[in-house]
Amino acid sequence: MSLLWFLVMVGAILSATAGFVYVVYALSKVGTIGRSREDIVGEADVSADSVFNTEFREELKNRGRLHFENVINENAMFLQQDLRLTTSQLNEFMKEEIKTVLKDEFATYEESISNAKDQAIDAIQKTQNLIEEQRALITEQLQNQAAAEKAEVIARFEKNMGEIINHYIIESIGTEIDLSDQLEYIFLNLQENKAAILEDFRNGA
Amino acid sequence: MALKLPNSIGGKRDLILATRQVEQILNDRLQDEVRERFGAKKVGTKAGQQMLGELLETNKLKDDTQSLKQLLQQLEGIRQHSPQIRISFAQEPDQDLYKRIVAWFRTEIDPGVLVQIGVQPAIGAGFILKSPMRRYDFSLKTKILSSTPKFLEVLHRAK
């Protein structure tokens, strides 16, 4: 569209220039045969002065100005339209560019986030593994310790079981077993050890 | 003739008590003899005479000053020279059991033996005898403690 307007404008300028050249050429042909160049030039100057007098030049100026203004106005309109179009295209372009850039940035951002997420998951996984290992180790240690303590308690219990049972029985029976009930046992043991006691007396006296 | 101790006077403590009793009674009687000689009123004795009575009865002695003097000397001799034995129970034996135990030792071991009774509640039951040379342990506590391997065996079987 702008190219078309440009061509029309160039055509108009070329047409005006061609007309102007033609007028100058036609005017230069009138009355030039058989006269010296200086005369012709002088005559042309006079003619030119008479033709291109002040009014005519003003008229041309006005016409040129009007034409120029028209051209300018038209071109301004074209330029405005073109500018609008360009602005619109530029907007579209900017939108697309921004979209692309944002898309790329978002993609980069997503990738970064994804990497960070992977790293975080990896770190968490490692931590979990470590915790699991520690837990297993502590569990094993606790089990070993508990087993050792249990064995120690059992060993201590077995070692002191006689004392424990004795304590328990004596605490339980208290003074329930009357001495008179033990008479038979007492005299039986004394009688069985009579010889030894006599021997002690003989040796110890 | 050696003095026979009644079974109620079993140990050294009883012997000392009996000696003091006899001594007190002898002193009181000597005082009364002096008072009688000077026409003063007799005081008598306030000391218990149970042990003295048993001693006189067991040895068939007369209850006079001379006999008491001899008795006192013999008691002192026994205190210094008689063999001793100590027997411990989980609880204090009553008087009857005490006399029976003393009687057994004086019949079977030595007529002049002094039997000291001890109390060790920790033994539970049975007795511990300490002769001049040895210690005999027939207590329930020792029986239980010596049975620990059997307990363990039973315990492991029950697992």
Coordinates of C-alpha atoms in Angstrom, one line a residue:
Chain A
M1 CA 0.0 0.0 0.0
S2 CA 2.7 2.5 1.0
L3 CA 4.7 1.5 -2.1
L4 CA 1.7 2.3 -4.3
W5 CA 1.4 5.7 -2.7
F6 CA 5.0 6.3 -3.1
L7 CA 4.9 5.4 -6.8
V8 CA 1.9 7.8 -7.3
M9 CA 3.7 10.6 -5.5
V10 CA 6.9 10.0 -7.6
G11 CA 4.8 9.9 -10.8
A12 CA 3.1 13.2 -9.9
I13 CA 6.5 14.8 -9.3
L14 CA 7.9 13.5 -12.5
S15 CA 4.8 14.7 -14.4
A16 CA 5.1 18.2 -13.0
T17 CA 8.8 18.2 -13.8
A18 CA 8.1 17.0 -17.4
G19 CA 5.5 19.7 -17.9
F20 CA 7.8 22.3 -16.6
V21 CA 10.6 21.1 -19.0
Y22 CA 8.2 21.1 -21.8
V23 CA 7.1 24.6 -21.2
V24 CA 10.7 25.8 -21.0
Y25 CA 11.5 23.9 -24.2
A26 CA 8.5 25.4 -26.1
L27 CA 9.2 28.8 -24.9
S28 CA 12.9 28.5 -26.0
K29 CA 11.8 27.6 -29.5
V30 CA 9.7 30.7 -30.1
G31 CA 11.7 33.4 -32.0
T32 CA 15.1 31.8 -31.9
I33 CA 15.8 31.4 -35.6
G34 CA 18.1 34.1 -37.2
R35 CA 18.9 35.8 -33.9
S36 CA 22.1 35.9 -32.0
R37 CA 22.5 34.0 -29.0
E38 CA 22.8 37.1 -26.9
D39 CA 19.7 38.5 -28.4
I40 CA 17.9 35.4 -27.8
V41 CA 19.1 35.3 -24.3
G42 CA 18.2 38.9 -23.7
E43 CA 14.9 38.4 -25.3
A44 CA 14.3 35.3 -23.3
D45 CA 15.2 37.1 -20.2
V46 CA 12.7 39.9 -21.0
S47 CA 10.1 37.3 -22.0
A48 CA 10.8 35.3 -19.0
D49 CA 10.4 38.4 -16.9
S50 CA 7.2 39.2 -18.6
V51 CA 5.8 35.7 -18.4
F52 CA 7.2 34.8 -15.0
N53 CA 6.2 38.0 -13.4
T54 CA 5.6 38.4 -9.8
E55 CA 1.9 37.4 -9.9
F56 CA 2.7 34.4 -12.0
R57 CA 5.4 33.3 -9.6
E58 CA 3.1 33.9 -6.7
E59 CA 0.5 31.8 -8.5
L60 CA 3.0 29.0 -9.1
K61 CA 4.2 29.2 -5.6
N62 CA 0.6 29.0 -4.3
R63 CA -0.2 26.2 -6.6
G64 CA 3.0 24.4 -5.7
R65 CA 2.4 25.1 -2.0
L66 CA -1.2 23.8 -2.3
H67 CA -0.1 20.8 -4.3
F68 CA 2.7 20.2 -1.9
E69 CA 0.3 20.5 1.0
N70 CA -2.0 18.1 -0.7
V71 CA 0.8 15.7 -1.3
I72 CA 1.9 16.2 2.2
N73 CA -1.6 15.7 3.5
E74 CA -2.1 12.7 1.4
N75 CA 1.2 11.3 2.4
A76 CA 0.5 12.2 6.0
M77 CA -2.7 10.2 5.8
F78 CA -0.8 7.4 4.1
L79 CA 1.9 7.8 6.7
Q80 CA -0.6 7.8 9.5
Q81 CA -2.3 4.7 8.1
D82 CA 1.0 3.1 7.6
L83 CA 2.1 4.2 11.0
R84 CA -1.1 2.6 12.5
L85 CA -0.5 -0.5 10.5
T86 CA 3.2 -0.5 11.5
T87 CA 2.2 0.2 15.1
S88 CA -0.3 -2.7 14.9
Q89 CA 2.2 -4.9 13.3
L90 CA 4.8 -3.7 15.8
N91 CA 2.4 -4.5 18.6
E92 CA 1.8 -7.9 17.2
F93 CA 5.5 -8.4 16.7
M94 CA 6.2 -7.2 20.2
K95 CA 3.5 -9.4 21.6
E96 CA 4.9 -12.4 19.7
E97 CA 8.4 -11.4 20.8
I98 CA 7.4 -10.9 24.4
K99 CA 5.5 -14.2 24.2
T100 CA 8.5 -15.9 22.8
V101 CA 10.8 -14.3 25.3
L102 CA 8.4 -15.0 28.1
K103 CA 7.9 -18.6 26.9
D104 CA 11.7 -19.1 26.7
E105 CA 12.1 -17.5 30.1
F106 CA 9.3 -19.6 31.5
A107 CA 10.8 -22.6 30.0
T108 CA 14.2 -21.7 31.5
Y109 CA 12.4 -20.9 34.7
E110 CA 10.5 -24.2 34.7
E111 CA 13.7 -26.0 33.9
S112 CA 15.4 -24.3 36.8
I113 CA 12.5 -25.1 39.0
S114 CA 12.6 -28.7 37.8
N115 CA 16.3 -28.9 38.4
A116 CA 15.9 -27.4 41.8
K117 CA 13.1 -29.8 42.5
D118 CA 15.1 -32.7 41.3
Q119 CA 18.0 -31.6 43.5
A120 CA 15.7 -31.1 46.4
I121 CA 14.2 -34.5 45.9
D122 CA 17.6 -36.0 45.5
A123 CA 18.8 -34.3 48.7
I124 CA 15.7 -35.4 50.5
Q125 CA 16.1 -39.0 49.2
K126 CA 19.7 -39.0 50.4
T127 CA 18.7 -37.6 53.8
Q128 CA 16.0 -40.2 54.0
N129 CA 18.5 -42.9 53.1
L130 CA 20.9 -41.6 55.7
I131 CA 18.1 -41.4 58.3
E132 CA 17.1 -44.9 57.4
E133 CA 20.6 -46.2 57.7
Q134 CA 21.0 -44.4 61.0
R135 CA 17.7 -45.8 62.2
A136 CA 18.7 -49.3 61.3
L137 CA 22.1 -48.8 63.0
I138 CA 20.5 -47.4 66.1
T139 CA 17.9 -50.2 66.1
E140 CA 20.6 -52.8 65.8
Q141 CA 22.6 -51.1 68.6
L142 CA 19.5 -50.9 70.8
Q143 CA 18.6 -54.5 70.1
N144 CA 22.2 -55.6 70.9
Q145 CA 22.2 -53.5 74.0
A146 CA 18.8 -54.8 75.1
A147 CA 20.0 -58.4 74.4
A148 CA 23.2 -57.7 76.4
E149 CA 21.2 -56.1 79.3
K150 CA 18.8 -59.0 79.2
A151 CA 21.6 -61.5 79.3
E152 CA 23.2 -59.6 82.1
V153 CA 19.9 -59.4 84.1
I154 CA 19.4 -63.1 83.5
A155 CA 22.9 -63.9 84.5
R156 CA 22.6 -61.7 87.6
F157 CA 19.3 -63.3 88.4
E158 CA 20.7 -66.8 88.0
K159 CA 23.7 -65.9 90.1
N160 CA 21.6 -64.4 92.8
M161 CA 18.7 -66.6 92.4
G162 CA 19.4 -68.5 95.6
E163 CA 19.5 -65.3 97.5
I164 CA 16.3 -64.1 95.8
I165 CA 14.4 -67.3 96.5
N166 CA 15.7 -67.4 100.0
H167 CA 14.7 -63.8 100.6
Y168 CA 11.3 -64.5 99.1
I169 CA 10.7 -67.6 101.1
I170 CA 11.9 -66.1 104.3
E171 CA 9.8 -63.0 103.7
S172 CA 6.8 -65.2 102.8
I173 CA 7.0 -67.6 105.7
G174 CA 8.3 -65.1 108.2
T175 CA 8.0 -66.9 111.6
E176 CA 5.3 -69.3 110.3
I177 CA 7.5 -72.3 110.9
D178 CA 7.3 -72.9 114.6
L179 CA 10.4 -74.2 116.3
S180 CA 8.4 -76.9 117.9
D181 CA 7.6 -78.2 114.4
Q182 CA 11.3 -78.3 113.7
L183 CA 12.2 -80.3 116.8
E184 CA 12.5 -83.6 115.0
Y185 CA 14.8 -82.0 112.3
I186 CA 16.9 -80.3 115.0
F187 CA 17.5 -83.4 117.1
L188 CA 18.0 -85.6 114.1
N189 CA 20.8 -83.3 112.8
L190 CA 22.3 -83.0 116.3
Q191 CA 22.2 -86.8 116.7
E192 CA 23.8 -87.3 113.2
N193 CA 26.6 -84.9 114.1
K194 CA 27.0 -86.0 117.7
A195 CA 30.3 -87.7 117.0
A196 CA 31.8 -84.7 115.3
I197 CA 30.6 -82.3 118.0
L198 CA 32.1 -84.6 120.7
E199 CA 35.3 -84.6 118.7
D200 CA 35.2 -80.8 118.6
F201 CA 34.8 -80.7 122.3
R202 CA 37.7 -83.1 122.9
N203 CA 40.0 -81.1 120.6
G204 CA 38.8 -77.7 121.6
A205 CA 38.5 -78.1 125.3
Chain B
M1 CA 31.6 -84.0 143.4
A2 CA 31.1 -81.8 140.3
L3 CA 28.2 -79.4 140.4
K4 CA 25.3 -80.3 138.1
L5 CA 23.6 -77.4 136.4
P6 CA 19.8 -77.6 136.0
N7 CA 18.6 -77.3 132.4
S8 CA 17.1 -73.9 133.2
I9 CA 20.6 -72.6 133.7
G10 CA 21.7 -73.3 130.2
G11 CA 24.1 -70.6 129.1
K12 CA 26.7 -68.3 130.4
R13 CA 24.2 -65.5 130.9
D14 CA 21.9 -67.8 133.0
L15 CA 25.0 -68.9 135.0
I16 CA 26.0 -65.3 135.7
L17 CA 22.4 -64.5 136.8
A18 CA 22.4 -67.6 139.0
T19 CA 25.8 -66.7 140.5
R20 CA 24.6 -63.1 141.3
Q21 CA 21.4 -64.5 142.8
V22 CA 23.3 -67.0 145.0
E23 CA 25.8 -64.2 145.9
Q24 CA 23.0 -61.9 146.9
I25 CA 21.2 -64.5 148.9
L26 CA 24.4 -65.5 150.7
N27 CA 25.2 -61.9 151.5
D28 CA 21.7 -61.3 152.9
R29 CA 21.9 -64.5 155.0
L30 CA 25.3 -63.5 156.3
Q31 CA 23.9 -60.1 157.3
D32 CA 21.0 -61.8 159.0
E33 CA 23.4 -64.0 161.0
V34 CA 25.2 -60.9 162.2
R35 CA 21.9 -59.2 163.0
E36 CA 20.8 -62.3 164.9
R37 CA 24.0 -62.4 166.8
F38 CA 23.5 -58.9 168.0
G39 CA 19.8 -59.3 168.5
A40 CA 18.7 -57.1 165.7
K41 CA 15.8 -57.8 163.5
K42 CA 16.4 -60.0 160.4
V43 CA 15.9 -58.4 157.0
G44 CA 15.7 -61.5 154.8
T45 CA 16.4 -61.4 151.1
K46 CA 14.6 -59.7 148.3
A47 CA 16.4 -61.7 145.6
G48 CA 14.6 -64.3 143.6
Q49 CA 15.3 -67.8 144.8
Q50 CA 14.1 -69.9 141.8
M51 CA 17.5 -70.6 140.4
L52 CA 19.0 -71.3 143.8
G53 CA 16.1 -73.7 144.5
E54 CA 16.7 -75.6 141.3
L55 CA 20.5 -75.7 141.9
L56 CA 20.0 -77.1 145.5
E57 CA 17.4 -79.6 144.3
T58 CA 19.4 -80.9 141.3
N59 CA 22.5 -81.3 143.5
K60 CA 20.7 -82.4 146.6
L61 CA 22.3 -79.7 148.7
K62 CA 21.3 -78.2 152.0
D63 CA 20.0 -74.7 152.0
D64 CA 22.6 -73.3 154.5
T65 CA 25.3 -70.7 154.3
Q66 CA 28.1 -73.3 154.0
S67 CA 26.4 -75.0 151.0
L68 CA 25.8 -71.6 149.4
K69 CA 29.5 -70.7 149.7
Q70 CA 30.5 -74.0 148.1
L71 CA 27.9 -73.5 145.4
L72 CA 29.2 -70.0 144.7
Q73 CA 32.7 -71.3 144.3
Q74 CA 31.6 -74.1 142.0
L75 CA 29.5 -71.8 139.9
E76 CA 32.5 -69.5 139.5
G77 CA 34.6 -72.5 138.5
I78 CA 32.0 -73.6 135.9
R79 CA 31.8 -70.1 134.5
Q80 CA 35.6 -70.0 134.0
H81 CA 36.2 -73.5 132.7
S82 CA 33.1 -75.1 131.2
P83 CA 33.0 -75.6 127.5
Q84 CA 30.6 -73.5 125.5
I85 CA 28.4 -74.0 122.5
R86 CA 26.2 -71.6 120.6
I87 CA 23.1 -72.6 118.8
S88 CA 21.1 -70.1 116.7
F89 CA 17.5 -70.4 115.5
A90 CA 15.2 -68.1 113.4
Q91 CA 13.2 -67.3 116.4
E92 CA 13.5 -67.3 120.2
P93 CA 12.8 -70.8 121.5
D94 CA 10.3 -71.2 124.4
Q95 CA 11.5 -72.3 127.8
D96 CA 10.5 -75.9 127.3
L97 CA 12.4 -76.2 124.0
Y98 CA 15.4 -74.4 125.5
K99 CA 15.5 -76.9 128.3
R100 CA 15.2 -79.8 126.0
I101 CA 18.1 -78.6 123.8
V102 CA 20.3 -77.9 126.9
A103 CA 19.4 -81.3 128.2
W104 CA 20.4 -83.0 125.0
F105 CA 23.8 -81.3 125.0
R106 CA 24.4 -82.1 128.7
T107 CA 23.3 -85.7 128.2
E108 CA 25.0 -86.5 124.9
I109 CA 28.0 -84.2 124.8
D110 CA 29.2 -82.8 128.1
P111 CA 27.3 -82.5 131.4
G112 CA 28.9 -79.1 132.1
V113 CA 28.4 -77.5 128.7
L114 CA 27.0 -74.0 128.6
V115 CA 24.6 -73.6 125.7
Q116 CA 24.1 -70.1 124.4
I117 CA 21.0 -69.5 122.4
G118 CA 21.0 -66.9 119.5
V119 CA 18.4 -65.6 117.2
Q120 CA 19.0 -65.1 113.5
P121 CA 15.7 -64.4 111.6
A122 CA 17.5 -64.4 108.3
I123 CA 18.0 -68.2 108.3
G124 CA 14.3 -68.8 108.0
A125 CA 14.2 -72.1 109.7
G126 CA 16.6 -74.8 111.0
F127 CA 19.6 -73.9 113.1
I128 CA 23.3 -73.0 113.1
L129 CA 25.6 -74.6 115.7
K130 CA 29.0 -73.2 116.6
S131 CA 31.1 -75.7 118.5
P132 CA 34.5 -74.8 119.9
M133 CA 36.1 -76.0 116.6
R134 CA 33.5 -75.8 113.9
R135 CA 30.3 -74.3 112.5
Y136 CA 27.4 -76.5 111.6
D137 CA 24.8 -74.9 109.3
F138 CA 21.5 -76.7 109.1
S139 CA 19.5 -73.6 108.2
L140 CA 16.9 -73.3 105.5
K141 CA 18.8 -70.3 104.0
T142 CA 21.9 -72.4 103.4
K143 CA 19.8 -75.2 102.0
I144 CA 18.2 -72.9 99.5
L145 CA 21.5 -71.3 98.5
S146 CA 23.2 -74.6 98.0
S147 CA 20.3 -75.7 95.8
T148 CA 20.8 -72.8 93.3
P149 CA 22.1 -75.2 90.6
K150 CA 19.0 -77.3 91.0
F151 CA 16.8 -74.2 90.7
L152 CA 18.7 -73.2 87.6
E153 CA 18.3 -76.6 86.1
V154 CA 14.6 -76.6 86.8
L155 CA 14.3 -73.1 85.5
H156 CA 16.1 -73.9 82.2
R157 CA 14.0 -77.0 81.9
A158 CA 10.9 -74.9 82.2
K159 CA 11.9 -72.5 79.5

